[in-house]
Short mmCIF file of C-alpha atoms in Angstrom, two decimals:
data_model
loop_
_atom_site.label_atom_id
_atom_site.label_comp_id
_atom_site.label_asym_id
_atom_site.label_seq_id
_atom_site.Cartn_x
_atom_site.Cartn_y
_atom_site.Cartn_z
CA MET B 22 23.54 -34.73 -67.53
CA ASP B 23 23.44 -38.50 -67.53
CA LYS B 24 20.34 -40.32 -66.42
CA PRO B 25 20.27 -43.00 -63.73
CA GLU B 26 19.66 -45.59 -66.42
CA ASP B 27 23.03 -44.78 -68.03
CA GLU B 28 26.22 -46.50 -66.87
CA LYS B 29 28.16 -43.21 -66.64
CA TYR B 30 25.70 -41.82 -64.11
CA TRP B 31 27.08 -43.95 -61.29
CA SER B 32 30.76 -43.28 -62.17
CA SER B 33 30.56 -39.47 -62.57
CA SER B 34 29.75 -36.47 -60.34
CA ALA B 35 28.40 -32.99 -60.96
CA THR B 36 30.74 -31.55 -58.29
CA LYS B 37 34.41 -31.57 -59.08
CA GLY B 38 36.71 -32.32 -56.15
CA PHE B 39 39.82 -30.35 -55.30
CA ASP B 40 42.96 -31.51 -57.01
CA PHE B 41 46.38 -30.30 -55.80
CA ASP B 42 48.04 -31.26 -59.09
CA SER B 43 45.55 -29.45 -61.27
CA GLU B 44 46.61 -25.99 -62.46
CA GLU B 45 43.05 -25.03 -63.34
CA ASN B 46 40.90 -24.31 -60.36
CA GLU B 47 38.14 -21.85 -60.80
CA HIS B 48 37.57 -21.60 -57.06
CA SER B 49 41.24 -21.33 -56.06
CA SER B 50 40.75 -17.87 -54.65
CA ASP B 51 37.64 -18.75 -52.66
CA ILE B 52 37.82 -18.55 -48.86
CA PHE B 53 37.05 -21.73 -47.02
CA GLY B 54 33.55 -21.60 -45.52
CA ALA B 55 32.39 -18.67 -47.70
CA THR B 56 30.45 -18.55 -50.96
CA PRO B 57 32.13 -17.26 -54.14
CA LEU B 58 29.97 -14.09 -53.96
CA GLN B 59 31.11 -13.33 -50.40
CA THR B 60 34.72 -13.95 -51.37
CA ALA B 61 34.48 -11.52 -54.30
CA GLN B 62 32.95 -8.75 -52.14
CA LEU B 63 35.62 -9.18 -49.45
CA SER B 64 38.46 -9.06 -51.98
CA LYS B 65 37.13 -5.77 -53.46
CA GLU B 66 37.05 -4.14 -50.01
CA VAL B 67 40.60 -5.29 -49.25
CA GLN B 68 41.97 -4.04 -52.59
CA LYS B 69 40.48 -0.58 -51.94
CA ASN B 70 42.54 -0.23 -48.72
CA ILE B 71 45.84 -1.43 -50.24
CA PRO B 72 47.95 1.47 -51.67
CA ARG B 73 48.86 0.96 -55.28
CA GLN B 74 52.55 0.50 -56.08
CA PRO B 75 54.22 0.47 -59.45
CA VAL B 76 54.27 -2.98 -60.90
CA VAL B 77 57.72 -4.33 -61.48
CA SER B 78 58.09 -6.68 -64.38
CA ARG B 79 59.89 -9.96 -64.09
CA GLY B 80 62.73 -8.75 -66.28
CA ASP B 81 63.32 -5.64 -64.19
CA ALA B 82 63.30 -7.67 -61.01
CA HIS B 83 65.82 -10.08 -62.46
CA MET B 84 68.04 -7.17 -63.48
CA LYS B 85 67.96 -5.62 -59.99
CA LEU B 86 68.78 -8.99 -58.37
CA SER B 87 71.77 -9.57 -60.65
CA ASN B 88 73.08 -6.06 -59.94
CA SER B 89 72.82 -6.66 -56.19
CA LEU B 90 74.68 -9.96 -56.42
CA SER B 91 77.41 -8.43 -58.55
CA SER B 92 77.87 -5.60 -56.05
CA LEU B 93 78.17 -8.10 -53.20
CA SER B 94 80.72 -10.16 -55.16
CA THR B 95 82.87 -7.08 -55.77
CA CYS B 96 82.82 -6.30 -52.06
CA SER B 97 83.67 -9.84 -50.99
CA ASN B 98 87.43 -9.32 -51.38
CA SER B 99 87.34 -6.02 -49.54
CA SER B 100 87.06 -5.64 -45.79
CA TYR B 101 83.36 -5.19 -45.75
CA LYS B 102 81.82 -4.95 -42.28
CA PHE B 103 78.20 -5.10 -41.38
CA ASN B 104 77.05 -2.31 -39.14
CA THR B 105 75.37 -3.99 -36.19
CA SER B 106 74.06 -1.57 -33.68
CA GLN B 107 74.47 -2.49 -30.00
CA PRO B 108 71.22 -3.00 -28.09
CA THR B 109 70.30 -0.01 -26.04
CA LYS B 110 69.78 -0.11 -22.30
CA GLN B 111 66.07 0.31 -22.78
CA CYS B 112 66.01 -2.75 -25.05
CA GLU B 113 67.82 -4.84 -22.43
CA VAL B 114 65.37 -3.81 -19.72
CA THR B 115 62.46 -4.57 -22.02
CA SER B 116 63.83 -8.01 -22.89
CA LYS B 117 64.32 -8.85 -19.19
CA LEU B 118 60.78 -7.80 -18.37
CA LEU B 119 59.49 -9.82 -21.29
CA SER B 120 61.46 -12.92 -20.26
CA SER B 121 60.28 -12.64 -16.65
CA THR B 122 56.71 -12.32 -17.86
CA ILE B 123 57.10 -15.41 -20.03
CA ASN B 124 58.68 -17.35 -17.15
CA ASP B 125 55.85 -16.37 -14.81
CA GLU B 126 53.33 -17.54 -17.34
CA THR B 127 55.08 -20.84 -18.12
CA MET B 128 56.27 -21.63 -14.56
CA SER B 129 54.81 -24.72 -12.96
CA SER B 130 53.01 -24.41 -9.68
CA PRO B 131 54.74 -25.60 -6.46
CA LYS B 132 52.29 -28.47 -6.22
CA ASP B 133 53.22 -29.66 -9.74
CA VAL B 134 56.95 -29.40 -8.99
CA VAL B 135 56.58 -31.38 -5.76
CA ARG B 136 54.61 -34.00 -7.64
CA SER B 137 57.37 -34.21 -10.28
CA ILE B 138 60.01 -34.72 -7.57
CA PHE B 139 57.94 -37.47 -5.97
CA LEU B 140 57.40 -39.28 -9.29
CA GLY B 141 61.07 -39.01 -10.29
CA MET B 142 60.36 -36.71 -13.23
CA SER B 143 62.52 -33.79 -14.33
CA TYR B 144 61.97 -30.54 -12.45
CA ASP B 145 63.47 -27.08 -12.08
CA LEU B 146 63.49 -25.28 -8.73
CA SER B 147 65.37 -22.21 -9.95
CA CYS B 148 62.13 -20.60 -11.10
CA PHE B 149 61.08 -20.08 -7.47
CA LYS B 150 62.80 -16.82 -6.63
CA LYS B 151 60.34 -15.15 -4.28
CA LEU B 152 60.34 -16.01 -0.60
CA SER B 153 56.59 -16.53 -0.66
CA ASP B 154 56.92 -19.07 -3.48
CA LYS B 155 59.60 -20.94 -1.54
CA LYS B 156 57.36 -21.08 1.52
CA ILE B 157 54.54 -22.53 -0.57
CA LEU B 158 56.97 -25.04 -2.10
CA LEU B 159 58.10 -26.20 1.35
CA ASP B 160 54.52 -26.41 2.61
CA GLU B 161 53.53 -28.55 -0.38
CA ALA B 162 56.46 -30.90 0.30
CA LEU B 163 55.47 -31.19 3.96
CA LYS B 164 51.87 -31.79 2.98
CA LEU B 165 52.96 -34.68 0.75
CA GLY B 166 54.99 -36.14 3.63
CA ASP B 167 57.72 -37.85 1.59
CA GLY B 168 61.17 -37.57 3.17
CA ASP B 169 63.08 -37.48 -0.12
CA VAL B 170 60.93 -34.64 -1.46
CA ILE B 171 61.36 -32.65 1.75
CA CYS B 172 65.11 -33.23 1.63
CA ALA B 173 65.32 -32.01 -1.99
CA VAL B 174 63.39 -28.84 -1.19
CA LEU B 175 65.49 -28.18 1.93
CA LEU B 176 68.72 -28.53 -0.04
CA PHE B 177 67.37 -25.98 -2.53
CA LEU B 178 66.46 -23.60 0.29
CA GLN B 179 69.90 -24.09 1.84
CA LYS B 180 71.54 -22.88 -1.37
CA SER B 181 69.14 -20.04 -2.11
CA LEU B 182 68.40 -18.59 1.36
CA HIS B 183 70.62 -17.16 4.05
CA GLN B 184 70.65 -18.79 7.44
CA VAL B 185 69.04 -15.69 9.00
CA VAL B 186 66.03 -16.11 6.70
CA LEU B 187 65.91 -19.91 6.61
CA PHE B 188 65.96 -20.69 10.34
CA PRO B 189 62.86 -18.61 11.27
CA LEU B 190 61.12 -20.30 8.35
CA LEU B 191 62.01 -23.76 9.70
CA LYS B 192 61.19 -22.80 13.27
CA GLU B 193 57.52 -22.60 12.30
CA ARG B 194 57.70 -26.04 10.64
CA TYR B 195 59.00 -28.60 13.14
CA VAL B 196 59.12 -31.57 10.75
CA ALA B 197 61.18 -29.61 8.24
CA ALA B 198 63.46 -28.39 11.03
CA ARG B 199 64.18 -31.95 12.22
CA GLU B 200 64.87 -33.04 8.66
CA TYR B 201 67.23 -30.11 8.14
CA ILE B 202 69.10 -30.92 11.37
CA ALA B 203 69.66 -34.45 10.04
CA ILE B 204 71.02 -32.96 6.80
CA LEU B 205 73.40 -30.71 8.74
CA GLU B 206 74.63 -33.71 10.73
CA LYS B 207 75.43 -35.57 7.50
CA GLN B 208 77.24 -32.48 6.22
CA LYS B 209 79.07 -32.18 9.58
CA CYS B 210 77.82 -28.62 10.02
CA PHE B 211 77.42 -29.02 13.77
CA LYS B 212 77.56 -25.31 14.58
CA GLU B 213 74.55 -24.57 12.36
CA ALA B 214 72.70 -27.58 13.78
CA ALA B 215 73.35 -26.30 17.31
CA ILE B 216 71.95 -22.86 16.44
CA LEU B 217 68.78 -24.36 15.00
CA CYS B 218 68.34 -26.68 18.01
CA ASP B 219 68.74 -23.69 20.30
CA GLU B 220 65.99 -21.84 18.43
CA LEU B 221 63.79 -24.91 18.84
CA GLN B 222 64.56 -24.78 22.59
CA GLN B 223 66.31 -28.15 22.51
CA THR B 224 69.32 -27.11 24.56
CA LYS B 225 70.66 -30.60 25.36
CA GLU B 226 70.84 -31.53 21.69
CA ALA B 227 72.41 -28.16 20.89
CA VAL B 228 75.20 -28.85 23.40
CA VAL B 229 75.78 -32.29 21.86
CA HIS B 230 76.22 -30.70 18.42
CA LEU B 231 78.65 -28.14 19.84
CA TYR B 232 80.54 -31.02 21.48
CA ASN B 233 80.73 -32.84 18.13
CA SER B 234 82.01 -29.69 16.43
CA CYS B 235 85.20 -29.95 18.49
CA PHE B 236 86.14 -33.23 16.78
CA ARG B 237 87.34 -31.94 13.43
CA GLU B 238 88.98 -34.31 10.99
CA GLY B 239 92.76 -34.30 11.23
CA GLN B 240 92.78 -32.30 14.49
CA GLN B 241 94.72 -34.20 17.14
CA ASN B 242 94.73 -31.72 20.02
CA ILE B 243 91.08 -31.03 20.83
CA GLN B 244 91.70 -29.86 24.38
CA PRO B 245 91.70 -26.09 23.53
CA SER B 246 88.39 -26.45 21.66
CA LEU B 247 86.79 -28.28 24.57
CA GLU B 248 88.05 -25.71 27.07
CA HIS B 249 86.66 -22.86 24.96
CA LEU B 250 83.33 -24.67 24.72
CA TYR B 251 83.19 -25.34 28.45
CA LYS B 252 84.20 -21.85 29.59
CA ASN B 253 82.41 -19.66 27.02
CA GLU B 254 79.74 -21.28 24.87
CA LEU B 255 77.88 -23.22 27.56
CA LYS B 256 77.11 -20.20 29.70
CA HIS B 257 73.80 -19.20 28.06
CA PHE B 258 72.41 -22.78 28.08
CA LYS B 259 70.22 -23.98 30.94
CA GLN B 260 69.59 -27.44 32.42
CA ILE B 261 72.68 -29.05 30.91
CA GLU B 262 74.33 -30.32 34.10
CA VAL B 263 74.96 -33.83 32.73
CA GLU B 264 76.38 -32.57 29.44
CA SER B 265 78.64 -30.07 31.22
CA GLU B 266 79.96 -32.82 33.50
CA ILE B 267 80.79 -35.03 30.50
CA ILE B 268 82.75 -32.23 28.81
CA GLU B 269 84.58 -31.44 32.05
CA GLU B 270 85.55 -35.10 32.51
CA HIS B 271 86.78 -35.26 28.92
CA ILE B 272 89.06 -32.29 29.59
CA LEU B 273 90.38 -33.99 32.76
CA LEU B 274 91.04 -37.18 30.79
CA LEU B 275 93.04 -35.29 28.16
CA GLU B 276 95.05 -33.61 30.90
CA ARG B 277 96.01 -37.07 32.19
CA GLN B 278 96.67 -38.73 28.84
CA GLY B 279 99.31 -36.23 27.72
CA PRO B 280 101.77 -36.73 30.60
CA ILE B 281 101.20 -40.52 30.63
CA ALA B 282 102.05 -40.81 26.93
CA VAL B 283 105.12 -38.58 27.26
CA THR B 284 106.43 -40.51 30.27
CA ARG B 285 105.98 -43.85 28.54
CA ALA B 286 107.67 -42.63 25.36
CA ARG B 287 110.79 -41.64 27.34
CA LEU B 288 111.34 -45.17 28.65
CA PRO B 289 114.23 -47.05 26.98
CA GLN B 290 112.28 -50.21 26.24
CA SER B 291 109.94 -50.02 23.27
CA GLU B 292 106.46 -51.46 23.24
CA ILE B 293 106.10 -54.69 21.30
CA GLU B 294 103.18 -54.52 18.93
CA ASP B 295 100.50 -56.96 20.06
CA THR B 296 98.07 -58.26 17.44
CA ARG B 297 95.54 -59.37 20.06
CA GLN B 298 92.44 -57.22 20.33
CA SER B 299 90.42 -56.42 23.39
CA PRO B 300 86.77 -57.51 23.13
CA LEU B 301 85.75 -54.23 24.80
CA ILE B 302 87.82 -51.60 22.97
CA GLY B 303 89.30 -53.41 19.97
CA LYS B 304 92.99 -52.94 19.24
CA ALA B 305 94.97 -52.02 22.33
CA VAL B 306 96.30 -48.45 22.39
CA THR B 307 99.96 -47.52 22.53
CA ALA B 308 101.81 -44.42 23.73
CA GLN B 309 101.56 -42.93 20.23
CA ASN B 310 97.76 -43.00 20.04
CA LEU B 311 96.90 -42.77 23.73
CA VAL B 312 95.97 -39.07 23.63
CA GLY B 313 92.40 -38.77 22.42
CA SER B 314 91.45 -42.39 23.16
CA SER B 315 88.50 -43.38 25.32
CA LEU B 316 88.46 -43.65 29.10
CA LEU B 317 88.30 -47.46 29.04
CA SER B 318 91.21 -47.61 26.58
CA THR B 319 93.25 -45.41 28.93
CA LEU B 320 92.32 -47.62 31.87
CA GLN B 321 93.42 -50.77 30.05
CA TYR B 322 96.66 -49.06 29.05
CA CYS B 323 97.37 -48.08 32.68
CA CYS B 324 96.49 -51.60 33.87
CA ARG B 325 99.03 -53.01 31.43
CA HIS B 326 101.94 -50.66 32.09
CA ASN B 327 101.23 -48.93 35.43
CA TRP B 328 99.39 -51.49 37.53
CA ASP B 329 101.41 -50.88 40.68
CA ALA B 330 101.41 -47.07 40.39
CA PRO B 331 100.32 -45.22 43.57
CA GLU B 332 96.89 -43.67 43.63
CA ASN B 333 98.19 -40.10 43.61
CA LEU B 334 99.91 -40.52 40.21
CA LEU B 335 98.15 -39.68 36.95
CA ALA B 336 98.79 -43.16 35.52
CA SER B 337 97.32 -45.03 38.48
CA PRO B 338 94.41 -47.35 37.52
CA VAL B 339 92.88 -46.92 40.96
CA GLY B 340 93.21 -43.15 40.62
CA LEU B 341 91.39 -43.27 37.27
CA LYS B 342 88.62 -45.32 38.84
CA LYS B 343 88.04 -42.83 41.64
CA THR B 344 88.42 -39.67 39.53
CA PHE B 345 85.93 -40.71 36.88
CA LYS B 346 83.63 -42.68 39.21
CA LEU B 347 83.87 -45.98 37.38
CA THR B 348 81.80 -48.90 38.62
CA GLU B 349 83.41 -52.00 40.06
CA ARG B 350 82.42 -54.07 37.03
CA GLN B 351 83.88 -51.54 34.58
CA PHE B 352 87.15 -51.49 36.46
CA LEU B 353 87.41 -55.28 36.87
CA TRP B 354 86.64 -56.12 33.25
CA ASN B 355 89.28 -53.73 31.89
CA ALA B 356 91.83 -54.62 34.56
CA PHE B 357 91.32 -58.33 33.79
CA ILE B 358 91.87 -57.76 30.06
CA GLY B 359 94.86 -55.49 30.66
CA ARG B 360 96.61 -58.09 32.82
CA ILE B 361 95.99 -60.88 30.30
CA LEU B 362 97.43 -58.73 27.51
CA MET B 363 100.59 -58.38 29.61
CA ASN B 364 100.63 -62.18 30.15
CA GLU B 365 100.11 -61.69 33.87
CA ASP B 366 97.87 -63.67 36.21
CA PRO B 367 94.50 -61.86 36.50
CA LEU B 368 93.09 -64.13 39.24
CA PRO B 369 94.16 -61.88 42.14
CA ILE B 370 91.98 -59.17 40.59
CA LEU B 371 88.95 -61.42 40.07
CA LEU B 372 88.88 -63.55 43.21
CA VAL B 373 87.63 -62.43 46.59
CA LYS B 374 86.76 -64.40 49.74
CA GLY B 375 83.15 -65.34 50.08
CA MET B 376 81.22 -66.88 52.93
CA PHE B 377 83.31 -69.24 55.11
CA GLY B 378 86.46 -68.12 53.29
CA ALA B 379 85.65 -69.83 49.98
CA PRO B 380 86.89 -67.97 46.87
CA LYS B 381 84.37 -66.44 44.52
CA ILE B 382 84.29 -64.09 41.53
CA SER B 383 84.16 -60.42 42.44
CA ALA B 384 81.26 -58.18 41.31
CA ASN B 385 79.31 -61.25 40.10
CA LEU B 386 81.16 -61.35 36.80
CA SER B 387 80.07 -64.08 34.40
CA ILE B 388 82.49 -67.01 34.46
CA PRO B 389 81.54 -68.20 30.92
CA ARG B 390 82.23 -64.68 29.65
CA ILE B 391 85.57 -64.57 31.48
CA LEU B 392 86.55 -67.92 29.94
CA GLU B 393 85.52 -66.72 26.49
CA ILE B 394 87.68 -63.59 26.75
CA ALA B 395 90.60 -65.58 28.16
CA SER B 396 90.34 -68.02 25.25
CA ASN B 397 90.31 -65.22 22.67
CA LEU B 398 93.35 -63.59 24.29
CA ASN B 399 95.28 -66.88 24.63
CA GLY B 400 95.13 -67.03 28.41
CA LYS B 401 97.22 -69.51 30.38
CA PRO B 402 95.79 -73.04 30.93
CA ASN B 403 96.06 -72.68 34.70
CA LEU B 404 93.55 -69.81 34.52
CA PHE B 405 90.91 -72.07 32.92
CA ASP B 406 91.40 -74.81 35.49
CA GLN B 407 90.96 -72.49 38.44
CA LEU B 408 87.95 -70.68 36.96
CA LEU B 409 86.15 -73.89 36.00
CA LEU B 410 86.36 -75.14 39.57
CA LEU B 411 84.29 -72.12 40.61
CA VAL B 412 81.32 -73.20 38.46
CA GLU B 413 78.75 -74.63 40.87
CA LYS B 414 76.62 -76.81 38.58
CA SER B 415 78.45 -79.93 37.42
CA GLU B 416 76.60 -80.08 34.11
CA LYS B 417 77.62 -76.51 33.25
CA ARG B 418 81.18 -77.20 34.40
CA TYR B 419 81.29 -80.31 32.19
CA GLN B 420 80.11 -78.37 29.11
CA LEU B 421 82.60 -75.54 29.62
CA ALA B 422 85.50 -77.90 30.33
CA LYS B 423 84.73 -79.91 27.22
CA LYS B 424 84.47 -76.71 25.14
CA TYR B 425 87.92 -75.47 26.22
CA GLN B 426 89.45 -79.00 26.26
CA ARG B 427 90.28 -79.19 29.94
CA HIS B 428 90.32 -82.99 30.01
CA ARG B 429 91.10 -83.54 33.69
CA ILE B 430 88.06 -81.52 34.78
CA VAL B 431 85.82 -83.38 32.32
CA ILE B 432 87.07 -86.71 33.68
CA ASP B 433 86.51 -85.64 37.28
CA VAL B 434 82.94 -84.58 36.50
CA LEU B 435 82.19 -87.93 34.85
CA ILE B 436 83.70 -89.80 37.79
CA SER B 437 81.64 -87.82 40.27
CA ASN B 438 78.53 -88.59 38.20
CA LYS B 439 79.49 -92.35 38.17
CA ASP B 440 78.99 -92.43 34.41
CA ARG B 441 81.30 -95.26 33.29
CA ILE B 442 80.04 -95.44 29.68
CA SER B 443 80.55 -91.72 29.06
CA LEU B 444 84.00 -91.99 30.62
CA LEU B 445 84.99 -94.78 28.22
CA GLN B 446 83.61 -92.84 25.26
CA TYR B 447 85.53 -89.76 26.28
CA ARG B 448 88.73 -91.83 26.66
CA ASP B 449 88.39 -92.92 23.04
CA SER B 450 87.92 -89.32 21.84
CA ILE B 451 91.11 -87.79 23.30
CA ASP B 452 94.78 -88.16 22.35
CA ASP B 453 96.46 -87.04 25.57
CA GLN B 454 98.18 -90.17 26.90
CA SER B 455 98.47 -88.88 30.46
CA GLU B 456 94.73 -88.32 30.65
CA ILE B 457 94.06 -91.73 29.12
CA ASP B 458 96.25 -93.33 31.80
CA TYR B 459 94.39 -91.38 34.45
CA ILE B 460 91.07 -92.79 33.20
CA ASN B 461 92.44 -96.36 33.07
CA ASN B 462 93.79 -96.15 36.60
CA THR B 463 90.47 -94.81 37.82
CA LEU B 464 88.55 -97.65 36.19
CA ARG B 465 90.94 -100.31 37.49
CA VAL B 466 91.62 -99.18 41.03
CA SER B 467 88.59 -97.10 41.96
CA SER B 468 85.98 -98.55 44.28
CA THR B 469 83.31 -96.35 42.73
CA ARG B 470 79.95 -98.01 42.24
CA TRP B 471 79.18 -97.09 38.64
CA LYS B 472 75.59 -96.53 37.66
CA ASN B 473 76.04 -98.06 34.19
#
């Protein structure tokens, strides 16, 4: 062994490290963590328990392998079939039990799955097959309080549970029940939503869902569905007087609309399509789409085509008002619009005699709103002139007259205010020669004492 004074002492070692490339390793059979003596004793004990088999030389093994390959090559051209035995029934049962055991061991807890849904991570709800697991899953979602997570769990329960099992489960969890009702409304499953509302003792909402179920897409005649609902399905509900009255009135309206539409369609003259739209109901209805329209649409239609009909007829506007208990304002607004759409004068409907016989607007309707609707529906100019005269405040009358370009009324307001400068400025801003002449004559002949 080299001494510390020698140079080789610092570059050599008494212990030889392990080398993977070296073929000579005297400790290659040693067990890691054991001494060579312990390894030798353990190997002797293992060799005693191993049965001795005849040693096959390398040449014999090579011979057997070549014979096997040659036999396979000779059978390759023949129709050789491997005998594969079908799994027995016991094996299939065992494999299913084993797979279920593995799934139970590897399945995530409901809390982890809910957390994955909330964080937007991948998740699998199909592993929850037991009803108890599904209850825990729903409770964890409710405990978290996120609406999207609750919705995802409820959609899973909707697919995996029958309604008979699901509804009692939701009845005990009010928040989940309300969320599920919203889902059913989006899916247009109004019958199911009504059943759940009834179990929650929310009868008014249940009736509303049953009412909505009558309006199926593509179904034009809904009268039989409403009659069946009114006569049969509403009997076991309590405290639904208002809802029952609404359904009854809807049936009465449909009974009126049918004959009105048929009678109008038989007339020789055809309705001219009007592009003007009512500010209250939108596009005006015709005889083709009258059935199923709203009450106000029907009233406007009758005001347009059956204004003078007697009260005892189905198409009478006054008869509609009394039958369905419309307010005076509802009737006047729709009658006013209906008459304008027929290019008729609506003032006889709007004006009544006030104190001392002076005319005034009936039912305290807003004159600015009336003017706005008349402008949108291309009302006659005479209508604007007569309505503007009913505005009491001169400043408001001036603003409205200027907005709708009723020059004569603007000029009269300026003259009454003795505002000569504003009158001259307004003369320069208009192009109507007759109004300009009217201003010039007023300035030249009038004995008004102008304030400026």
